[in-house]
Amino acid sequence: MSCLGAFGAFLVLVDVSHNNWDFNHFLGNAQYFITPVANLPSLHAIKSYYAFPNEASPEDLSEVAVFMMNHSLSTAVDHDGSHYLITAGSYAILDAANDICGDLVHTYPLRNVADSLSGTIRLATVSDKLEYVRGNLF
């Protein structure tokens, strides 16, 4: 019976150490998601840092989308302990429905090129829609 108890205690220790969201968040399991916006606390800051096409810019977003973007950005940069960034693995983009690279194909006005670092132009696009990449919404 003591072997079974020791094995159970071992399983609990493994679960606590490997299934700890704070620990996974600290290790940077999904920190690469916020890398493009890590120092940009609001949608206003993003508009001045990235070049957006006329037909897919933050000015084209609905009020709810602007609220959601600002909330997501402030949550990502705050690190207040109430939200965690974790991943569930990586998945190959196997069809055109999951390939978002085509969304970047637009004509971009270059208003903020003088503010960019050493001539680098950072392209971005926004859309007023929900994306279901994997799983359920609720």
Short mmCIF file of N, CA and C in Angstrom, two decimals:
data_model
loop_
_atom_site.label_atom_id
_atom_site.label_comp_id
_atom_site.label_asym_id
_atom_site.label_seq_id
_atom_site.Cartn_x
_atom_site.Cartn_y
_atom_site.Cartn_z
N MET A 1 0.82 -1.19 0.00
CA MET A 1 0.00 0.00 0.00
C MET A 1 0.87 1.26 0.00
N SER A 2 2.05 1.21 0.63
CA SER A 2 2.90 2.40 0.68
C SER A 2 3.47 2.73 -0.70
N CYS A 3 3.69 1.73 -1.54
CA CYS A 3 4.15 1.98 -2.91
C CYS A 3 3.09 2.71 -3.72
N LEU A 4 1.83 2.30 -3.51
CA LEU A 4 0.73 2.96 -4.21
C LEU A 4 0.58 4.41 -3.75
N GLY A 5 0.75 4.66 -2.45
CA GLY A 5 0.69 6.02 -1.92
C GLY A 5 1.83 6.88 -2.43
N ALA A 6 3.03 6.30 -2.49
CA ALA A 6 4.18 7.04 -3.01
C ALA A 6 4.00 7.35 -4.49
N PHE A 7 3.46 6.39 -5.23
CA PHE A 7 3.20 6.63 -6.65
C PHE A 7 2.16 7.73 -6.84
N GLY A 8 1.11 7.72 -6.00
CA GLY A 8 0.09 8.76 -6.06
C GLY A 8 0.67 10.13 -5.74
N ALA A 9 1.53 10.19 -4.72
CA ALA A 9 2.18 11.46 -4.36
C ALA A 9 3.08 11.94 -5.50
N PHE A 10 3.77 11.00 -6.14
CA PHE A 10 4.61 11.35 -7.29
C PHE A 10 3.77 11.94 -8.41
N LEU A 11 2.63 11.34 -8.71
CA LEU A 11 1.75 11.85 -9.76
C LEU A 11 1.23 13.25 -9.42
N VAL A 12 0.91 13.48 -8.16
CA VAL A 12 0.45 14.81 -7.74
C VAL A 12 1.56 15.83 -7.93
N LEU A 13 2.79 15.49 -7.56
CA LEU A 13 3.91 16.41 -7.74
C LEU A 13 4.17 16.72 -9.21
N VAL A 14 4.09 15.70 -10.05
CA VAL A 14 4.27 15.92 -11.48
C VAL A 14 3.18 16.83 -12.02
N ASP A 15 1.94 16.60 -11.60
CA ASP A 15 0.82 17.42 -12.06
C ASP A 15 0.97 18.87 -11.60
N VAL A 16 1.34 19.06 -10.36
CA VAL A 16 1.48 20.42 -9.82
C VAL A 16 2.62 21.17 -10.51
N SER A 17 3.72 20.48 -10.78
CA SER A 17 4.86 21.18 -11.37
C SER A 17 4.72 21.38 -12.88
N HIS A 18 4.04 20.50 -13.57
CA HIS A 18 3.94 20.61 -15.03
C HIS A 18 2.63 21.20 -15.51
N ASN A 19 1.66 21.28 -14.65
CA ASN A 19 0.36 21.81 -15.05
C ASN A 19 0.07 23.11 -14.31
N ASN A 20 1.10 23.87 -14.03
CA ASN A 20 0.98 25.11 -13.30
C ASN A 20 0.96 26.27 -14.30
N TRP A 21 -0.16 26.96 -14.38
CA TRP A 21 -0.30 28.03 -15.37
C TRP A 21 0.64 29.19 -15.10
N ASP A 22 0.86 29.53 -13.83
CA ASP A 22 1.81 30.59 -13.52
C ASP A 22 3.21 30.23 -14.00
N PHE A 23 3.60 29.01 -13.76
CA PHE A 23 4.92 28.54 -14.17
C PHE A 23 5.05 28.55 -15.69
N ASN A 24 4.05 28.02 -16.38
CA ASN A 24 4.08 28.01 -17.85
C ASN A 24 4.07 29.42 -18.42
N HIS A 25 3.30 30.31 -17.81
CA HIS A 25 3.26 31.70 -18.26
C HIS A 25 4.62 32.36 -18.06
N PHE A 26 5.25 32.12 -16.91
CA PHE A 26 6.55 32.71 -16.60
C PHE A 26 7.63 32.23 -17.57
N LEU A 27 7.58 30.96 -17.94
CA LEU A 27 8.58 30.42 -18.86
C LEU A 27 8.44 30.95 -20.27
N GLY A 28 7.34 31.63 -20.55
CA GLY A 28 7.18 32.21 -21.87
C GLY A 28 6.61 31.26 -22.89
N ASN A 29 5.77 30.35 -22.42
CA ASN A 29 5.20 29.34 -23.30
C ASN A 29 4.48 29.97 -24.49
N ALA A 30 3.84 31.11 -24.31
CA ALA A 30 3.12 31.76 -25.40
C ALA A 30 3.45 33.24 -25.50
N GLN A 31 4.57 33.64 -24.96
CA GLN A 31 4.93 35.05 -24.98
C GLN A 31 5.16 35.57 -26.39
N TYR A 32 5.46 34.67 -27.33
CA TYR A 32 5.68 35.12 -28.70
C TYR A 32 4.40 35.67 -29.33
N PHE A 33 3.23 35.36 -28.74
CA PHE A 33 1.99 35.94 -29.25
C PHE A 33 1.96 37.45 -29.07
N ILE A 34 2.56 37.93 -27.99
CA ILE A 34 2.50 39.37 -27.72
C ILE A 34 3.75 40.12 -28.17
N THR A 35 4.72 39.43 -28.76
CA THR A 35 5.96 40.08 -29.18
C THR A 35 5.71 41.29 -30.09
N PRO A 36 4.83 41.22 -31.09
CA PRO A 36 4.64 42.40 -31.95
C PRO A 36 4.02 43.60 -31.23
N VAL A 37 3.37 43.38 -30.09
CA VAL A 37 2.69 44.48 -29.40
C VAL A 37 3.15 44.60 -27.95
N ALA A 38 4.29 44.03 -27.61
CA ALA A 38 4.71 43.96 -26.21
C ALA A 38 4.86 45.33 -25.56
N ASN A 39 5.26 46.34 -26.30
CA ASN A 39 5.44 47.68 -25.74
C ASN A 39 4.40 48.67 -26.23
N LEU A 40 3.30 48.17 -26.77
CA LEU A 40 2.26 49.04 -27.33
C LEU A 40 0.97 48.83 -26.53
N PRO A 41 0.67 49.71 -25.59
CA PRO A 41 -0.43 49.47 -24.66
C PRO A 41 -1.83 49.74 -25.20
N SER A 42 -1.95 50.36 -26.37
CA SER A 42 -3.29 50.70 -26.86
C SER A 42 -3.32 50.65 -28.38
N LEU A 43 -4.52 50.69 -28.91
CA LEU A 43 -4.70 50.70 -30.36
C LEU A 43 -4.12 51.98 -30.97
N HIS A 44 -4.19 53.07 -30.23
CA HIS A 44 -3.62 54.34 -30.71
C HIS A 44 -2.10 54.20 -30.92
N ALA A 45 -1.43 53.53 -29.99
CA ALA A 45 0.02 53.33 -30.12
C ALA A 45 0.34 52.42 -31.30
N ILE A 46 -0.50 51.44 -31.55
CA ILE A 46 -0.28 50.54 -32.68
C ILE A 46 -0.43 51.28 -34.00
N LYS A 47 -1.40 52.20 -34.07
CA LYS A 47 -1.61 52.96 -35.31
C LYS A 47 -0.38 53.79 -35.68
N SER A 48 0.35 54.26 -34.69
CA SER A 48 1.52 55.06 -35.00
C SER A 48 2.77 54.21 -35.24
N TYR A 49 2.75 52.95 -34.88
CA TYR A 49 3.92 52.08 -35.00
C TYR A 49 3.89 51.23 -36.27
N TYR A 50 2.70 50.85 -36.72
CA TYR A 50 2.54 49.99 -37.89
C TYR A 50 1.89 50.75 -39.03
N ALA A 51 2.14 50.30 -40.25
CA ALA A 51 1.48 50.85 -41.43
C ALA A 51 0.29 49.96 -41.76
N PHE A 52 -0.90 50.54 -41.82
CA PHE A 52 -2.14 49.82 -42.12
C PHE A 52 -2.66 50.22 -43.49
N PRO A 53 -3.23 49.28 -44.23
CA PRO A 53 -3.86 49.65 -45.51
C PRO A 53 -5.14 50.43 -45.24
N ASN A 54 -5.56 51.23 -46.21
CA ASN A 54 -6.76 52.05 -46.03
C ASN A 54 -8.00 51.22 -45.75
N GLU A 55 -8.12 50.07 -46.40
CA GLU A 55 -9.35 49.27 -46.25
C GLU A 55 -9.30 48.29 -45.08
N ALA A 56 -8.21 48.24 -44.33
CA ALA A 56 -8.10 47.33 -43.19
C ALA A 56 -7.32 47.99 -42.06
N SER A 57 -7.72 49.20 -41.71
CA SER A 57 -7.02 49.95 -40.67
C SER A 57 -7.88 50.01 -39.40
N PRO A 58 -7.31 50.40 -38.29
CA PRO A 58 -8.09 50.51 -37.05
C PRO A 58 -9.26 51.49 -37.15
N GLU A 59 -9.19 52.45 -38.06
CA GLU A 59 -10.31 53.38 -38.23
C GLU A 59 -11.55 52.68 -38.78
N ASP A 60 -11.37 51.52 -39.41
CA ASP A 60 -12.49 50.78 -39.99
C ASP A 60 -13.15 49.82 -39.01
N LEU A 61 -12.63 49.71 -37.80
CA LEU A 61 -13.19 48.78 -36.82
C LEU A 61 -14.45 49.33 -36.19
N SER A 62 -15.32 48.43 -35.78
CA SER A 62 -16.52 48.84 -35.05
C SER A 62 -16.14 49.24 -33.62
N GLU A 63 -17.07 49.85 -32.92
CA GLU A 63 -16.80 50.27 -31.53
C GLU A 63 -16.47 49.07 -30.64
N VAL A 64 -17.18 47.97 -30.85
CA VAL A 64 -16.92 46.77 -30.05
C VAL A 64 -15.53 46.22 -30.36
N ALA A 65 -15.15 46.21 -31.62
CA ALA A 65 -13.83 45.71 -31.99
C ALA A 65 -12.72 46.59 -31.41
N VAL A 66 -12.92 47.90 -31.40
CA VAL A 66 -11.93 48.81 -30.79
C VAL A 66 -11.82 48.52 -29.30
N PHE A 67 -12.95 48.33 -28.63
CA PHE A 67 -12.93 47.99 -27.21
C PHE A 67 -12.18 46.67 -26.98
N MET A 68 -12.49 45.66 -27.80
CA MET A 68 -11.85 44.36 -27.64
C MET A 68 -10.34 44.44 -27.90
N MET A 69 -9.94 45.21 -28.90
CA MET A 69 -8.51 45.37 -29.18
C MET A 69 -7.79 46.07 -28.02
N ASN A 70 -8.37 47.16 -27.53
CA ASN A 70 -7.75 47.87 -26.41
C ASN A 70 -7.69 47.00 -25.16
N HIS A 71 -8.75 46.24 -24.90
CA HIS A 71 -8.76 45.35 -23.74
C HIS A 71 -7.70 44.25 -23.89
N SER A 72 -7.63 43.65 -25.06
CA SER A 72 -6.64 42.59 -25.30
C SER A 72 -5.22 43.12 -25.18
N LEU A 73 -4.97 44.30 -25.72
CA LEU A 73 -3.63 44.88 -25.64
C LEU A 73 -3.24 45.22 -24.21
N SER A 74 -4.15 45.85 -23.48
CA SER A 74 -3.81 46.20 -22.10
C SER A 74 -3.63 44.96 -21.24
N THR A 75 -4.41 43.92 -21.50
CA THR A 75 -4.26 42.66 -20.76
C THR A 75 -2.93 42.00 -21.08
N ALA A 76 -2.53 42.03 -22.34
CA ALA A 76 -1.28 41.39 -22.74
C ALA A 76 -0.06 42.07 -22.16
N VAL A 77 -0.10 43.38 -22.01
CA VAL A 77 1.07 44.10 -21.51
C VAL A 77 1.07 44.30 -20.01
N ASP A 78 -0.06 44.15 -19.35
CA ASP A 78 -0.14 44.40 -17.91
C ASP A 78 0.59 43.37 -17.06
N HIS A 79 0.44 42.10 -17.35
CA HIS A 79 1.01 41.02 -16.55
C HIS A 79 0.60 41.13 -15.09
N ASP A 80 -0.69 41.34 -14.83
CA ASP A 80 -1.16 41.52 -13.46
C ASP A 80 -1.49 40.21 -12.76
N GLY A 81 -1.31 39.08 -13.41
CA GLY A 81 -1.56 37.80 -12.78
C GLY A 81 -2.97 37.28 -12.92
N SER A 82 -3.85 38.05 -13.54
CA SER A 82 -5.23 37.59 -13.70
C SER A 82 -5.47 36.93 -15.05
N HIS A 83 -4.51 37.02 -15.96
CA HIS A 83 -4.62 36.39 -17.28
C HIS A 83 -3.33 35.64 -17.58
N TYR A 84 -3.47 34.54 -18.29
CA TYR A 84 -2.33 33.70 -18.61
C TYR A 84 -2.23 33.52 -20.12
N LEU A 85 -1.02 33.48 -20.61
CA LEU A 85 -0.77 33.16 -22.02
C LEU A 85 -0.12 31.78 -22.06
N ILE A 86 -0.86 30.82 -22.55
CA ILE A 86 -0.33 29.47 -22.68
C ILE A 86 -0.68 28.95 -24.07
N THR A 87 0.04 27.96 -24.53
CA THR A 87 -0.25 27.38 -25.84
C THR A 87 -0.73 25.94 -25.67
N ALA A 88 -1.31 25.45 -26.72
CA ALA A 88 -1.75 24.05 -26.74
C ALA A 88 -0.99 23.30 -27.82
N GLY A 89 0.16 23.78 -28.19
CA GLY A 89 0.95 23.13 -29.22
C GLY A 89 1.00 23.96 -30.48
N SER A 90 1.53 23.39 -31.53
CA SER A 90 1.59 24.08 -32.81
C SER A 90 0.87 23.25 -33.86
N TYR A 91 0.32 23.94 -34.83
CA TYR A 91 -0.50 23.27 -35.84
C TYR A 91 -0.09 23.78 -37.21
N ALA A 92 0.02 22.88 -38.14
CA ALA A 92 0.40 23.25 -39.50
C ALA A 92 -0.77 23.92 -40.22
N ILE A 93 -0.43 24.89 -41.05
CA ILE A 93 -1.45 25.54 -41.88
C ILE A 93 -1.57 24.70 -43.14
N LEU A 94 -2.64 23.94 -43.21
CA LEU A 94 -2.78 22.97 -44.30
C LEU A 94 -3.69 23.41 -45.42
N ASP A 95 -4.49 24.45 -45.19
CA ASP A 95 -5.37 24.89 -46.26
C ASP A 95 -5.49 26.40 -46.25
N ALA A 96 -6.08 26.93 -47.29
CA ALA A 96 -6.17 28.38 -47.45
C ALA A 96 -7.06 29.03 -46.39
N ALA A 97 -7.97 28.28 -45.79
CA ALA A 97 -8.86 28.85 -44.77
C ALA A 97 -8.09 29.30 -43.54
N ASN A 98 -6.97 28.65 -43.23
CA ASN A 98 -6.17 29.01 -42.05
C ASN A 98 -4.97 29.88 -42.39
N ASP A 99 -4.73 30.15 -43.65
CA ASP A 99 -3.58 30.94 -44.07
C ASP A 99 -3.96 32.42 -44.08
N ILE A 100 -3.43 33.17 -43.13
CA ILE A 100 -3.78 34.60 -43.04
C ILE A 100 -2.77 35.50 -43.74
N CYS A 101 -1.78 34.92 -44.39
CA CYS A 101 -0.77 35.74 -45.07
C CYS A 101 -1.38 36.56 -46.20
N GLY A 102 -2.41 36.04 -46.83
CA GLY A 102 -3.06 36.78 -47.91
C GLY A 102 -3.74 38.05 -47.43
N ASP A 103 -4.06 38.13 -46.13
CA ASP A 103 -4.66 39.34 -45.57
C ASP A 103 -3.71 40.53 -45.61
N LEU A 104 -2.42 40.29 -45.70
CA LEU A 104 -1.44 41.38 -45.72
C LEU A 104 -1.25 41.98 -47.12
N VAL A 105 -1.84 41.37 -48.13
CA VAL A 105 -1.68 41.85 -49.51
C VAL A 105 -2.65 43.01 -49.74
N HIS A 106 -2.14 44.22 -49.60
CA HIS A 106 -2.91 45.46 -49.79
C HIS A 106 -1.95 46.54 -50.27
N THR A 107 -2.49 47.72 -50.51
CA THR A 107 -1.67 48.90 -50.77
C THR A 107 -1.61 49.70 -49.47
N TYR A 108 -0.41 49.98 -49.02
CA TYR A 108 -0.21 50.64 -47.73
C TYR A 108 0.22 52.09 -47.93
N PRO A 109 -0.46 53.04 -47.29
CA PRO A 109 0.06 54.42 -47.29
C PRO A 109 1.24 54.50 -46.33
N LEU A 110 2.26 55.22 -46.69
CA LEU A 110 3.48 55.27 -45.88
C LEU A 110 3.58 56.61 -45.17
N ARG A 111 2.67 56.84 -44.22
CA ARG A 111 2.64 58.10 -43.47
C ARG A 111 3.71 58.15 -42.40
N ASN A 112 3.98 57.05 -41.74
CA ASN A 112 4.87 57.08 -40.58
C ASN A 112 6.24 56.47 -40.86
N VAL A 113 6.72 56.57 -42.09
CA VAL A 113 8.02 56.00 -42.43
C VAL A 113 9.15 56.75 -41.72
N ALA A 114 9.01 58.04 -41.56
CA ALA A 114 10.07 58.83 -40.90
C ALA A 114 10.27 58.40 -39.46
N ASP A 115 9.21 57.89 -38.82
CA ASP A 115 9.32 57.45 -37.43
C ASP A 115 9.86 56.03 -37.30
N SER A 116 9.95 55.30 -38.40
CA SER A 116 10.38 53.91 -38.32
C SER A 116 11.89 53.84 -38.11
N LEU A 117 12.33 52.74 -37.56
CA LEU A 117 13.74 52.56 -37.28
C LEU A 117 14.48 52.14 -38.54
N SER A 118 15.45 52.89 -38.91
CA SER A 118 16.35 52.62 -40.05
C SER A 118 15.60 52.18 -41.31
N GLY A 119 14.52 52.87 -41.61
CA GLY A 119 13.79 52.59 -42.83
C GLY A 119 12.94 51.34 -42.81
N THR A 120 12.78 50.70 -41.67
CA THR A 120 11.95 49.50 -41.58
C THR A 120 10.48 49.89 -41.58
N ILE A 121 9.72 49.22 -42.41
CA ILE A 121 8.28 49.46 -42.45
C ILE A 121 7.59 48.23 -41.90
N ARG A 122 6.79 48.41 -40.87
CA ARG A 122 6.08 47.30 -40.23
C ARG A 122 4.65 47.29 -40.75
N LEU A 123 4.29 46.23 -41.44
CA LEU A 123 2.96 46.11 -42.02
C LEU A 123 2.01 45.42 -41.06
N ALA A 124 0.78 45.88 -41.04
CA ALA A 124 -0.25 45.25 -40.20
C ALA A 124 -1.60 45.44 -40.87
N THR A 125 -2.51 44.62 -40.49
CA THR A 125 -3.88 44.73 -40.99
C THR A 125 -4.82 44.28 -39.88
N VAL A 126 -5.99 44.86 -39.84
CA VAL A 126 -7.01 44.44 -38.88
C VAL A 126 -8.29 44.15 -39.64
N SER A 127 -9.10 43.29 -39.07
CA SER A 127 -10.40 43.00 -39.68
C SER A 127 -11.42 42.85 -38.57
N ASP A 128 -12.61 43.21 -38.88
CA ASP A 128 -13.71 43.21 -37.92
C ASP A 128 -14.44 41.87 -38.01
N LYS A 129 -13.79 40.81 -37.55
CA LYS A 129 -14.40 39.48 -37.62
C LYS A 129 -13.84 38.60 -36.51
N LEU A 130 -14.47 37.48 -36.29
CA LEU A 130 -13.99 36.49 -35.33
C LEU A 130 -13.32 35.36 -36.09
N GLU A 131 -12.25 34.86 -35.56
CA GLU A 131 -11.55 33.72 -36.16
C GLU A 131 -11.66 32.54 -35.20
N TYR A 132 -12.12 31.44 -35.69
CA TYR A 132 -12.13 30.21 -34.91
C TYR A 132 -11.01 29.33 -35.45
N VAL A 133 -9.88 29.33 -34.76
CA VAL A 133 -8.73 28.59 -35.24
C VAL A 133 -8.87 27.12 -34.87
N ARG A 134 -9.21 26.86 -33.61
CA ARG A 134 -9.35 25.49 -33.16
C ARG A 134 -10.20 25.48 -31.91
N GLY A 135 -11.05 24.51 -31.78
CA GLY A 135 -11.83 24.35 -30.57
C GLY A 135 -13.14 25.10 -30.62
N ASN A 136 -13.72 25.30 -29.47
CA ASN A 136 -15.01 25.97 -29.33
C ASN A 136 -14.83 27.35 -28.74
N LEU A 137 -15.77 28.22 -29.02
CA LEU A 137 -15.72 29.56 -28.46
C LEU A 137 -16.02 29.52 -26.97
N PHE A 138 -16.94 28.69 -26.56
CA PHE A 138 -17.31 28.61 -25.14
C PHE A 138 -17.02 27.23 -24.59
#
